[in-house]
GROMACS .gro file of C-alpha atoms in nm:
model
  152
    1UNK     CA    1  -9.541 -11.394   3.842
    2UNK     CA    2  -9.332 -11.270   4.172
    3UNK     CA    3  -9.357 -11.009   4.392
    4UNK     CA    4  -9.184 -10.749   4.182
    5UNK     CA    5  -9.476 -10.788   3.935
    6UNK     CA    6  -9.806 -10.748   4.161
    7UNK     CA    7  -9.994 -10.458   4.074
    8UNK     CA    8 -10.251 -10.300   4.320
    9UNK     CA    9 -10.530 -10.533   4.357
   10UNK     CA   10 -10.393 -10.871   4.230
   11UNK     CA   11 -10.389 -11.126   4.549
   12UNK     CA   12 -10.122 -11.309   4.693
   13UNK     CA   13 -10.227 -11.643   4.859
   14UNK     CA   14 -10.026 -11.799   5.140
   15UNK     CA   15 -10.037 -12.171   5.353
   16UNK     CA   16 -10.248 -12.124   5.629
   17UNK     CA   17 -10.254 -12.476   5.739
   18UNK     CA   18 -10.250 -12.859   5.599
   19UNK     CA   19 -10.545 -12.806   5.422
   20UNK     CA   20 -10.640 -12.406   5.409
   21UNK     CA   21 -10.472 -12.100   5.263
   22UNK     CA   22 -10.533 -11.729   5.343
   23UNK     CA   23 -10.575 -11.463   5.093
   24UNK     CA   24 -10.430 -11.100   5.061
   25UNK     CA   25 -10.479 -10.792   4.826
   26UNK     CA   26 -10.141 -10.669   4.750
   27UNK     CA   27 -10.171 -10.243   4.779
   28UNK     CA   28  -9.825 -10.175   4.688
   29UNK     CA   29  -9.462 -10.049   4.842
   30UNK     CA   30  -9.516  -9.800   5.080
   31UNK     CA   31  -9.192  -9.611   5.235
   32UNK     CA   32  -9.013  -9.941   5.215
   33UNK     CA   33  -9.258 -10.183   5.327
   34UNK     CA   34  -9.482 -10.399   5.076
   35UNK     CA   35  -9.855 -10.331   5.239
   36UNK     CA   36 -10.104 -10.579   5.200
   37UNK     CA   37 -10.483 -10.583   5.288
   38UNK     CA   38 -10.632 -10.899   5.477
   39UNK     CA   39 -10.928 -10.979   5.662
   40UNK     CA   40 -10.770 -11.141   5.982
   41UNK     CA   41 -10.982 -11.328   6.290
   42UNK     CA   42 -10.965 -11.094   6.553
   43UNK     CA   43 -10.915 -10.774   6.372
   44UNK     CA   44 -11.137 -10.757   6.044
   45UNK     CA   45 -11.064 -10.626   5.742
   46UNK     CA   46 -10.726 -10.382   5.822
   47UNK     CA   47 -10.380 -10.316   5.604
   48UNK     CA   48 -10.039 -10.461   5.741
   49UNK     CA   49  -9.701 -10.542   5.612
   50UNK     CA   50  -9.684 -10.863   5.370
   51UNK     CA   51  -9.415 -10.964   5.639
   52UNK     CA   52  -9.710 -10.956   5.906
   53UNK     CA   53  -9.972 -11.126   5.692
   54UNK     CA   54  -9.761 -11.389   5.656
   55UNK     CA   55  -9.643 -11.488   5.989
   56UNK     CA   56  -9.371 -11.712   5.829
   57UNK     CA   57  -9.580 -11.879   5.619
   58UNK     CA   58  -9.487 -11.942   5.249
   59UNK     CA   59  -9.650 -11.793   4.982
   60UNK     CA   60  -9.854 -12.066   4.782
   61UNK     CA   61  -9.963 -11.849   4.452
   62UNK     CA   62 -10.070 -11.502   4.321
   63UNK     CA   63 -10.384 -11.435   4.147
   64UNK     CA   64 -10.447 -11.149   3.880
   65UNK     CA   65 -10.690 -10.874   3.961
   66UNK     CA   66 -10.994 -10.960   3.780
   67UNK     CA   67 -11.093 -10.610   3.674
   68UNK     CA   68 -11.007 -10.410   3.405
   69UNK     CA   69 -10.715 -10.194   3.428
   70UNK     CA   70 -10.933  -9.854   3.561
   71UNK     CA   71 -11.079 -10.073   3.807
   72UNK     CA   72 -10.778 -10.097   3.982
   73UNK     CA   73 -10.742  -9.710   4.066
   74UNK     CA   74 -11.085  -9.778   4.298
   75UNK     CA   75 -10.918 -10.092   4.512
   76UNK     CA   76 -10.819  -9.860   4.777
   77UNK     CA   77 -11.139  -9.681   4.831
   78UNK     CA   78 -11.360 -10.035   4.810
   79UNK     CA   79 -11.139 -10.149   5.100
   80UNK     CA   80 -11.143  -9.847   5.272
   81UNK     CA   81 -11.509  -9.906   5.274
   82UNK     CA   82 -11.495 -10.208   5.474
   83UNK     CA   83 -11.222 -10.151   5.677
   84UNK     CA   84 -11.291 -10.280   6.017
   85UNK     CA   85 -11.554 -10.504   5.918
   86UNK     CA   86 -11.544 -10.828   6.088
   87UNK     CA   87 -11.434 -11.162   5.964
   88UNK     CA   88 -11.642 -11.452   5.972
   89UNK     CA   89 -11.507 -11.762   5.872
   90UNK     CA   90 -11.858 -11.877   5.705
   91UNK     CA   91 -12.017 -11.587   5.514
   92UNK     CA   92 -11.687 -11.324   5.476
   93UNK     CA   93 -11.358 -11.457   5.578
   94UNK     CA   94 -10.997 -11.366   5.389
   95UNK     CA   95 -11.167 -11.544   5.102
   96UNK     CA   96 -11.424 -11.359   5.065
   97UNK     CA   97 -11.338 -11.050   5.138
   98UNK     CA   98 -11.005 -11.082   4.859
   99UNK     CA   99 -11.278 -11.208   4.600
  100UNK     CA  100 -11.455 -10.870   4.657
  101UNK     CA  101 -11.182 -10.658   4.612
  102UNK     CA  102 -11.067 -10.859   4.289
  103UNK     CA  103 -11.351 -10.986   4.141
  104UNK     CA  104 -11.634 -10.809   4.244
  105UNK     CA  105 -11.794 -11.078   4.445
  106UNK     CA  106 -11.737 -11.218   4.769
  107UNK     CA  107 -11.666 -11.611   4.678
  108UNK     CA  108 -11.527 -11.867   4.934
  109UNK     CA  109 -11.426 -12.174   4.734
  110UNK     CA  110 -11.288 -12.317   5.088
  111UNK     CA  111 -11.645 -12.249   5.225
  112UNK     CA  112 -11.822 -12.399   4.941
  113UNK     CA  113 -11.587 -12.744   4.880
  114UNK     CA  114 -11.576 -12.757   5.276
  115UNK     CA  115 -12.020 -12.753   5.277
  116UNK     CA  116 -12.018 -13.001   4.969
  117UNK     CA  117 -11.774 -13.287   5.172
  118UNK     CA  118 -11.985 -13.180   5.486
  119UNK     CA  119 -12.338 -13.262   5.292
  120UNK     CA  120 -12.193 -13.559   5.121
  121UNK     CA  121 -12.052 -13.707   5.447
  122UNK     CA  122 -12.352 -13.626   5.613
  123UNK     CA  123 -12.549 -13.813   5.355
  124UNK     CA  124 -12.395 -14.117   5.373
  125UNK     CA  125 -12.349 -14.167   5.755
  126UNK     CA  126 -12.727 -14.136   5.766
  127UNK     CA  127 -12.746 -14.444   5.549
  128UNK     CA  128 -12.572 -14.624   5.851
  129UNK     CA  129 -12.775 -14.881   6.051
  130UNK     CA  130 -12.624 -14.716   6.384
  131UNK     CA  131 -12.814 -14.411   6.547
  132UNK     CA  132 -12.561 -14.272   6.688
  133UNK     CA  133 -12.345 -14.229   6.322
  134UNK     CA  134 -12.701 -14.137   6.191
  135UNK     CA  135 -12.735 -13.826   6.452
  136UNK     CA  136 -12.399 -13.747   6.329
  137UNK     CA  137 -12.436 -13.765   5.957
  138UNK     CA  138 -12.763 -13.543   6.020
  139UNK     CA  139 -12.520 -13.278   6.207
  140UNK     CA  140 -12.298 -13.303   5.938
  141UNK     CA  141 -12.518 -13.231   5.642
  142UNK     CA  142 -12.723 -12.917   5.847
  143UNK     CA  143 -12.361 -12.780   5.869
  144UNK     CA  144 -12.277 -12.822   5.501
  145UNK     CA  145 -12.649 -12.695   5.420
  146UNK     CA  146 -12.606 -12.388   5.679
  147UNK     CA  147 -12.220 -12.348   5.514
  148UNK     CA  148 -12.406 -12.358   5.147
  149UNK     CA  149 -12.699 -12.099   5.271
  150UNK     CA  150 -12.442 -11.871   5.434
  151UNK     CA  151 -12.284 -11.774   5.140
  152UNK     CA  152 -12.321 -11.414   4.988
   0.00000   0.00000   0.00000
């Protein structure tokens, strides 16, 4: 799949860092420019130019729309809904809010493998015979539990 073949809806997935990727709805060419729609720290949910979503970042994957073929015609109006709303990188980040639109469900797989290592981690440094990597591995887990509780 390339960029030729996105239909409204599907999601286009870009590097975001060594280990974290952001996540776009692709809306379609408009008067020249591809528009996306994004959920962006600082500004919320809001449409922008593919070019400006990206910031120079390569694009890692797209991912189908995960409706059926009506459900596409209401993408627009869903985000419209939201526009504005605020990110939050725990409970509705560009994750989330791309998993909405797509699949009818705000998901955060980052969230949710990013609580698991933070439990697990936390688990085991509690097993250690120092107090202060014990005090830590409690942090640790209460932030993975918190990360696991925060999702919608």
């Amino acid at each position: 799949m390339n960029i030729s073949q996105l239909k409204t809806g599907d999601l286009i997935v870009r590097a975001k860092g060594i280990f974290s990727t952001h996540y776009m709805v692709y809306i379609g060419n408009q008067g020249g420019n591809i528009m996306v729609a994004e959920n962006q720290i600082g500004f919320g949910v809001r449409y922008v130019t593919l070019a400006e979503a990206l910031k120079g970042n390569a694009i890692v994957r797209f991912e189908k729309f995960g409706g059926a073929g009506f459900e596409r015609n209401t993408v627009v109006t869903k985000i419209n809904s939201i526009l504005g709303k605020s990110y939050d990188l725990v409970a509705f980040n560009c994750e989330h809010f791309a998993r909405l639109i797509a699949q009818g469900k705000p998901k955060s797989k980052q969230v949710e493998t990013t609580s698991h290592v933070a439990m697990l981690t936390g688990l085991a440094m509690m097993n250690s015979k120092n107090k202060t990597i014990q005090a830590l591995g409690f942090v640790s887990l209460a932030i993975g539990i918190i990360g696991k509780i925060a999702q919608p």
